[in-house]
Tab-separated table of C-alpha atoms and ligand atoms in Angstrom:
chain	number	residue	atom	x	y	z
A	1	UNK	CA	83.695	118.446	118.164
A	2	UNK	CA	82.440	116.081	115.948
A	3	UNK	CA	84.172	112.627	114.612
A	4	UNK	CA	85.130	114.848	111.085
A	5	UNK	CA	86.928	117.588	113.479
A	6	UNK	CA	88.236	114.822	115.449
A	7	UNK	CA	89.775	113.463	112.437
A	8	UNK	CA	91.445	116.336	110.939
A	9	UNK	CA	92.738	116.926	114.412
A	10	UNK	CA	94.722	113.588	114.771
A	11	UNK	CA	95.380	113.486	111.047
A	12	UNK	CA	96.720	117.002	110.491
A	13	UNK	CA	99.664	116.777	112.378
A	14	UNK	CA	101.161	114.158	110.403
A	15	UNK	CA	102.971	114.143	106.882
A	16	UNK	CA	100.954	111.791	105.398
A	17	UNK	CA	97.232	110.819	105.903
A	18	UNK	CA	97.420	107.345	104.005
A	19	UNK	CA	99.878	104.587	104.087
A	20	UNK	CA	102.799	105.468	101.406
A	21	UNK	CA	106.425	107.222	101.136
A	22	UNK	CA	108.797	109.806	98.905
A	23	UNK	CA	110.275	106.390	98.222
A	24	UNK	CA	106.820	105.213	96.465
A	25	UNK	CA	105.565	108.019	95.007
A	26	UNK	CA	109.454	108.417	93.087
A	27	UNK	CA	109.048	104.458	91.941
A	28	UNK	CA	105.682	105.728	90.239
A	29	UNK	CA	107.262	108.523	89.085
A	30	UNK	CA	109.877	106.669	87.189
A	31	UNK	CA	107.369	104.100	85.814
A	32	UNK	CA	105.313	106.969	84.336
A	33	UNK	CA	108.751	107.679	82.196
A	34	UNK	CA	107.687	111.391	82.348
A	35	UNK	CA	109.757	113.149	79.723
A	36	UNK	CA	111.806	115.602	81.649
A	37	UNK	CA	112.251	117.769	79.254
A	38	UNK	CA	108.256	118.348	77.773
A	39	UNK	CA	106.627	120.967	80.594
A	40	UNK	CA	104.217	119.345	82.434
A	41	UNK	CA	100.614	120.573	84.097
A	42	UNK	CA	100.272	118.224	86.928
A	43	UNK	CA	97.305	118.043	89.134
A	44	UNK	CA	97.385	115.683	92.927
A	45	UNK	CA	93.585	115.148	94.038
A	46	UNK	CA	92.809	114.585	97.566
A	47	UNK	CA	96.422	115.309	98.681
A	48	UNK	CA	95.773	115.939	102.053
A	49	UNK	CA	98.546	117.917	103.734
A	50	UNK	CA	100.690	117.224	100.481
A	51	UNK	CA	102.902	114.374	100.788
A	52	UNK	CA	102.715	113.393	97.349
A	53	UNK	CA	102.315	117.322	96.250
A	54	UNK	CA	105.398	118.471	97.908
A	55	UNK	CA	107.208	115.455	96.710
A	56	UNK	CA	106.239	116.087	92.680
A	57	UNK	CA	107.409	119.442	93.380
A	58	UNK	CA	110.948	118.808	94.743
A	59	UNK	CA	111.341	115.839	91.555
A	60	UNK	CA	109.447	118.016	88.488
A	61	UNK	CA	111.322	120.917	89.849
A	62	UNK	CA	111.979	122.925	86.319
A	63	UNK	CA	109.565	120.532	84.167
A	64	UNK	CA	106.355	122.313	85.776
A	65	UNK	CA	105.090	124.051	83.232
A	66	UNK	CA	102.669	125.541	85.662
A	67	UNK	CA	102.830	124.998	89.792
A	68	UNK	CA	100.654	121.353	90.613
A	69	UNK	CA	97.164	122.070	91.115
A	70	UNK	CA	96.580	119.955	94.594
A	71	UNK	CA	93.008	119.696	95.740
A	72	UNK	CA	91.220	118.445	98.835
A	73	UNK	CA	87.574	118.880	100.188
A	74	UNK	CA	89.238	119.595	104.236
A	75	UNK	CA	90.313	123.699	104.320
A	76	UNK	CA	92.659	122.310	106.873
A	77	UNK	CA	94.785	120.107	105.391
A	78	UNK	CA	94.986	122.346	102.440
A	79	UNK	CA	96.221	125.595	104.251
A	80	UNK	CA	98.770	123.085	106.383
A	81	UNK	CA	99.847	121.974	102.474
A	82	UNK	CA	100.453	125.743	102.083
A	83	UNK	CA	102.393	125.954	105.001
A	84	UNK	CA	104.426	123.359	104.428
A	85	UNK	CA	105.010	124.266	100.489
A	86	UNK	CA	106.370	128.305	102.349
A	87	UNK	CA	108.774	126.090	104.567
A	88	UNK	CA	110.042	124.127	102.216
A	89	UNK	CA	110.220	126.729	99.630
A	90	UNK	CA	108.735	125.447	97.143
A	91	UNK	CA	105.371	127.756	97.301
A	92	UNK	CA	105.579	128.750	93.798
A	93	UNK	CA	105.590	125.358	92.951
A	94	UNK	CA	101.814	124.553	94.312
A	95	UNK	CA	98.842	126.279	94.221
A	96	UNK	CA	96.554	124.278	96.914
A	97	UNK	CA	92.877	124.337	96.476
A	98	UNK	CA	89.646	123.924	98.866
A	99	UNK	CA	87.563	121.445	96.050
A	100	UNK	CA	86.196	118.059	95.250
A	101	UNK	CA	87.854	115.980	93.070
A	102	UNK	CA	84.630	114.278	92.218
A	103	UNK	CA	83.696	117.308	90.118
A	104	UNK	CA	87.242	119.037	89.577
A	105	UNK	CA	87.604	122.578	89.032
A	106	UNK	CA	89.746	121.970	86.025
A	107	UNK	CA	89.773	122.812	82.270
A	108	UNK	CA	88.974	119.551	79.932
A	109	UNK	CA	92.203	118.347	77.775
A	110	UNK	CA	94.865	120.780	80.570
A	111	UNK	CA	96.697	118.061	82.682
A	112	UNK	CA	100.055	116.173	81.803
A	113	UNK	CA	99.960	113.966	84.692
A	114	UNK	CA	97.493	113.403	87.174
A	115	UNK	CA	98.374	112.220	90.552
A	116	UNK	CA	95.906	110.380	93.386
A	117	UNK	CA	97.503	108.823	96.434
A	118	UNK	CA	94.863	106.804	99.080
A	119	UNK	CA	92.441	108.818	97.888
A	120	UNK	CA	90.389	107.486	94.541
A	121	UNK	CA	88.237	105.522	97.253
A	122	UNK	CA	86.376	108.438	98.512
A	123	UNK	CA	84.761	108.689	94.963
A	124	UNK	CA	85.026	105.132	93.916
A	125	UNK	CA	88.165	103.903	91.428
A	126	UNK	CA	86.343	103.171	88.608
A	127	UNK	CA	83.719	106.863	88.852
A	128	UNK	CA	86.786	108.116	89.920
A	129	UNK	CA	89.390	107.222	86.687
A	130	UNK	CA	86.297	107.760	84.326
A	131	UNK	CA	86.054	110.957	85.559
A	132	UNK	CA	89.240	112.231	85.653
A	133	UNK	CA	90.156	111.414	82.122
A	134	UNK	CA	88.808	114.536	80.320
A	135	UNK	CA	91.052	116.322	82.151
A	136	UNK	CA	93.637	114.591	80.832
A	137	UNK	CA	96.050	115.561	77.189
A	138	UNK	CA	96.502	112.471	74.573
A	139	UNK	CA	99.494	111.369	76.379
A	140	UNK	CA	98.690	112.125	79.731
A	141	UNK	CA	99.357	110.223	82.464
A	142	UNK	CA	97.446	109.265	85.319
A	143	UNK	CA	98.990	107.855	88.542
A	144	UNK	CA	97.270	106.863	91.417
A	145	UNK	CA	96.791	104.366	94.731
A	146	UNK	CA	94.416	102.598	95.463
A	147	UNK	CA	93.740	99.490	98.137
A	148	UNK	CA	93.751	96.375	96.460
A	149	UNK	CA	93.652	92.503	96.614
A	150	UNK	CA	97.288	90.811	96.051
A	151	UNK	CA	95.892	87.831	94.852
A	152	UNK	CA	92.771	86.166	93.670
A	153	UNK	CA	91.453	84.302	96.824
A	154	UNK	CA	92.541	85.463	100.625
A	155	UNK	CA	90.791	83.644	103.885
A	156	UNK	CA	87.051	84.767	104.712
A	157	UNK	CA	87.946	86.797	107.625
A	158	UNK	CA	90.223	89.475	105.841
A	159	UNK	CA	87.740	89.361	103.089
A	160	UNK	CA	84.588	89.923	105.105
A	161	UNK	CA	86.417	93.088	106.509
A	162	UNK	CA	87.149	94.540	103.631
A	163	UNK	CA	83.664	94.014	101.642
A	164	UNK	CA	82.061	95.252	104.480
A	165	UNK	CA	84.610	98.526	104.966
A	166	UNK	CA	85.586	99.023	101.191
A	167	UNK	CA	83.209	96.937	99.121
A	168	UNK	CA	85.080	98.720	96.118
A	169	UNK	CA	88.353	96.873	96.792
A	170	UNK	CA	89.214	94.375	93.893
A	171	UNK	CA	92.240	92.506	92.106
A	172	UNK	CA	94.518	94.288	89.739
A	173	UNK	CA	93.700	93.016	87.151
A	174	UNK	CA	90.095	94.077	87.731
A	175	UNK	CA	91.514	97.613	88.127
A	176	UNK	CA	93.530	96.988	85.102
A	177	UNK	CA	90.182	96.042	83.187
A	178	UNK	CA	88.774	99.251	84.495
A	179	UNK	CA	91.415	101.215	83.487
A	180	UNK	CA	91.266	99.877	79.988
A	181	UNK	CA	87.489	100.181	79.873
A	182	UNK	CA	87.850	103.914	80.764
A	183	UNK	CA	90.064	104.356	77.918
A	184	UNK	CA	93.112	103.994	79.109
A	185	UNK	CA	96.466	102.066	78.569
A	186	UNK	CA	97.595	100.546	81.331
A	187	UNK	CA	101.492	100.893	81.865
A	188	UNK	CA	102.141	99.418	85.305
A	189	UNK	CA	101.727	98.466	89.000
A	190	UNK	CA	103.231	97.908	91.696
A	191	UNK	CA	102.375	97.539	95.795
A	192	UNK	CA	103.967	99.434	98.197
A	193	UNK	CA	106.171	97.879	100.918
A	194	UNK	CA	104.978	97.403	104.856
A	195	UNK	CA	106.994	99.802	105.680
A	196	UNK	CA	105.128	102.393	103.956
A	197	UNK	CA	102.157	101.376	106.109
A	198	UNK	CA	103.425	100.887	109.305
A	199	UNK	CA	106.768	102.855	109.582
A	200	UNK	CA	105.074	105.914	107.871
A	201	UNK	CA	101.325	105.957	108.910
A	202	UNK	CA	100.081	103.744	111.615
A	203	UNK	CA	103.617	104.432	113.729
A	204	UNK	CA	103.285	108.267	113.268
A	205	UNK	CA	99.858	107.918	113.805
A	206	UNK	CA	100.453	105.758	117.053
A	207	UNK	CA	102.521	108.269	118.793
A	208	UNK	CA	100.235	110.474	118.356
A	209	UNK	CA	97.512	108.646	120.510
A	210	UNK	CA	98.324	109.275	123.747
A	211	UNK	CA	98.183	113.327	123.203
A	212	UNK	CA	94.960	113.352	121.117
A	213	UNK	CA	93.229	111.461	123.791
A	214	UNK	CA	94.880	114.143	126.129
A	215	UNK	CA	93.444	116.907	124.353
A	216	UNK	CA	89.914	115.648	124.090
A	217	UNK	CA	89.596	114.778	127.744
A	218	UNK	CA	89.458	111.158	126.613
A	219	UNK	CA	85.811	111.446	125.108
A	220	UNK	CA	84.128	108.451	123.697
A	221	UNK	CA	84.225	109.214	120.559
A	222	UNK	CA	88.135	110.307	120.639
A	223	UNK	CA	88.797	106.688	122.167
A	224	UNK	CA	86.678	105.156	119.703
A	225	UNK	CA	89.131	106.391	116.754
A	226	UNK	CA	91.896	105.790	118.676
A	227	UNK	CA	90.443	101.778	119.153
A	228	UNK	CA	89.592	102.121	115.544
A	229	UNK	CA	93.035	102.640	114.245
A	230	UNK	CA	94.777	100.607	116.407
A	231	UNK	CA	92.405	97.728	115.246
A	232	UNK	CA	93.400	98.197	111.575
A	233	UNK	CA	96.729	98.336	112.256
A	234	UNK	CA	96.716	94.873	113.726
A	235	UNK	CA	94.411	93.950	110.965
A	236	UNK	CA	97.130	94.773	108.643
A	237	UNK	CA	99.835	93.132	110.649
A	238	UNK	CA	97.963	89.891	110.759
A	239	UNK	CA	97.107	89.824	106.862
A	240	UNK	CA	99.204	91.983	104.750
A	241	UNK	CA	99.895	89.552	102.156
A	242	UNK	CA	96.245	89.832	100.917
A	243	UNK	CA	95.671	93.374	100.364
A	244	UNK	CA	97.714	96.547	99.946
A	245	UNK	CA	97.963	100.063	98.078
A	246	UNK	CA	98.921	99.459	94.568
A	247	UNK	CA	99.703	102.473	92.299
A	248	UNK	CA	98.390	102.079	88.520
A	249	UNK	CA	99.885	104.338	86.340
A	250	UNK	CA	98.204	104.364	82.412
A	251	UNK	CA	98.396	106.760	79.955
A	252	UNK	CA	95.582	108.535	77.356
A	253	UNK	CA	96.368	106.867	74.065
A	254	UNK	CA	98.400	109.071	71.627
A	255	UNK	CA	100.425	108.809	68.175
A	256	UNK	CA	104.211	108.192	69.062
B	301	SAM	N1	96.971	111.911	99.411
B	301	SAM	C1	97.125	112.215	100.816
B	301	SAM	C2	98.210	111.339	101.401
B	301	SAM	O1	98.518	110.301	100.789
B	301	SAM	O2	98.725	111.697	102.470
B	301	SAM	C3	95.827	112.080	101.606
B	301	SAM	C4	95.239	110.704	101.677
B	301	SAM	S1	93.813	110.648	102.754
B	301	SAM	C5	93.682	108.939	103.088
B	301	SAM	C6	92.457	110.943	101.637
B	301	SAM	C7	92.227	112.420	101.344
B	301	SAM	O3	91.163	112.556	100.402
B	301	SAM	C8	91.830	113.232	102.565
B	301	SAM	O4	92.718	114.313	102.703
B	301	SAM	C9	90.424	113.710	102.255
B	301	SAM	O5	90.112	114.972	102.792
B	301	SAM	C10	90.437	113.723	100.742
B	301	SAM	N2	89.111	113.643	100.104
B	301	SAM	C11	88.112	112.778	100.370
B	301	SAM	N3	87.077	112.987	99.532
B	301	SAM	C12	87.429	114.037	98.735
B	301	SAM	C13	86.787	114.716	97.662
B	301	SAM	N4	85.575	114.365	97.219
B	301	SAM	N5	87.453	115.734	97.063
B	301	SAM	C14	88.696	116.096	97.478
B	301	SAM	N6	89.343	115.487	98.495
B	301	SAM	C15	88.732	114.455	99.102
């Protein structure tokens, strides 16, 4: 098996496979100021095994106009999405896709709201939100995560990890700027608590450890991600003040 199967093997049992919660992804919701009553075409890219997905679907409930088009590159995660959408009945509510969100398989000027949880990095925020915004009606809104500075100066050592890890991670306000330079207008942000990181992904992930390990006979590279994610959850511990997912949500300009 190979550190990508190894992955999906740890990663796929959980709900979530970034740091967030129902709890977040309803704030966002209710700082988009959706209008309830105009049906919406919603898209979630990279959603994993669907927290965010199956979340949209329980709070749009009627307002889909269509069911949310979620896409992620990992077959996997998508067909555990599916199962998870049966047993929670809300299959007709998401149609799960196999695809890359860098080059969506999606009709220009189609989507109402676009949703991205921990995901944006894989393609970079600012290729990623320039991207995306064809795809987008006048009006639209886009919502989505992405790791981010708290403040404008943090101590060397948090900020050598992250440059090295994520060189892409900046300020909001620099995301802001990018949003704006895209095209967009920039409604709001806000960073999710601790407990959405440790209560809901590095604890889940935790107790799973011990039985991953287990199952791969305790090979190198299964105890290297194991070490791995142990090591960034202490990271985060130690310095969550300076960084953190923030969710942006903007909108496509439009007349009122
Ligand atoms: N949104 C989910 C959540 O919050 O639980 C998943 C977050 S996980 C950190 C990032 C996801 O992005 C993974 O499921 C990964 O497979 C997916 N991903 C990475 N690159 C992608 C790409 N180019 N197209 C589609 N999905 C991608």
């Amino acid at each position: 098996m190979d550190d990508l199967d190894l992955l999906i093997d740890l990663h796929l049992r959980n709900d979530r496979q970034g740091p967030g919660s129902d709890a977040d992804t309803i704030r966002a919701l209710e700082l988009a100021r959706i209008d309830p009553d105009t049906p919406l075409r919603v898209a979630d890219f990279g959603c994993g095994c669907g927290a965010a997905s199956l979340c949209l679907a329980r709070e749009l409930g009627d307002s889909l106009a269509a069911p949310i088009t979620a896409i992620d590159m990992l077959p996997a995660f998508v067909e555990r999405l599916r199962e998870r959408a049966a047993d929670a009945g809300l299959a007709d509510r998401i149609d799960a896709h196999t695809g890359n969100m860098g080059a969506p398989p999606l009709e220009a000027n189609t989507l109402d709201l676009l949703w991205s949880e921990a995901a944006i990095y894989n393609i970079g925020f600012a290729e990623g939100v320039r991207a995306w915004k064809p795809l987008l009606r006048p009006g639209g809104t886009l919502v989505v995560s992405e790791l981010s500075w708290t403040t404008a100066s943090r101590p060397e050592e948090i900020e050598a990890h992250w440059t090295t890890e994520y060189p892409g991670i900046t300020t909001v306000s620099a995301n802001m700027r990018t949003l704006e330079d895209a095209g967009y207008a920039p409604i709001g942000f806000f960073f999710i608590p601790g407990s959405s990181w440790l209560a809901n992904y590095y604890e889940p992930l935790g107790a799973g450890h011990d039985a991953f390990l287990e199952r791969h006979d305790h090979s190198d590279a299964a105890r290297a991600i194991v070490e791995n994610d142990r090591a960034e959850a202490d990271l985060y511990r130690a310095h969550a003040q300076w960084f953190g997912y923030a969710f942006y949500i903007a909108r496509t300009p439009a007349v009122a």
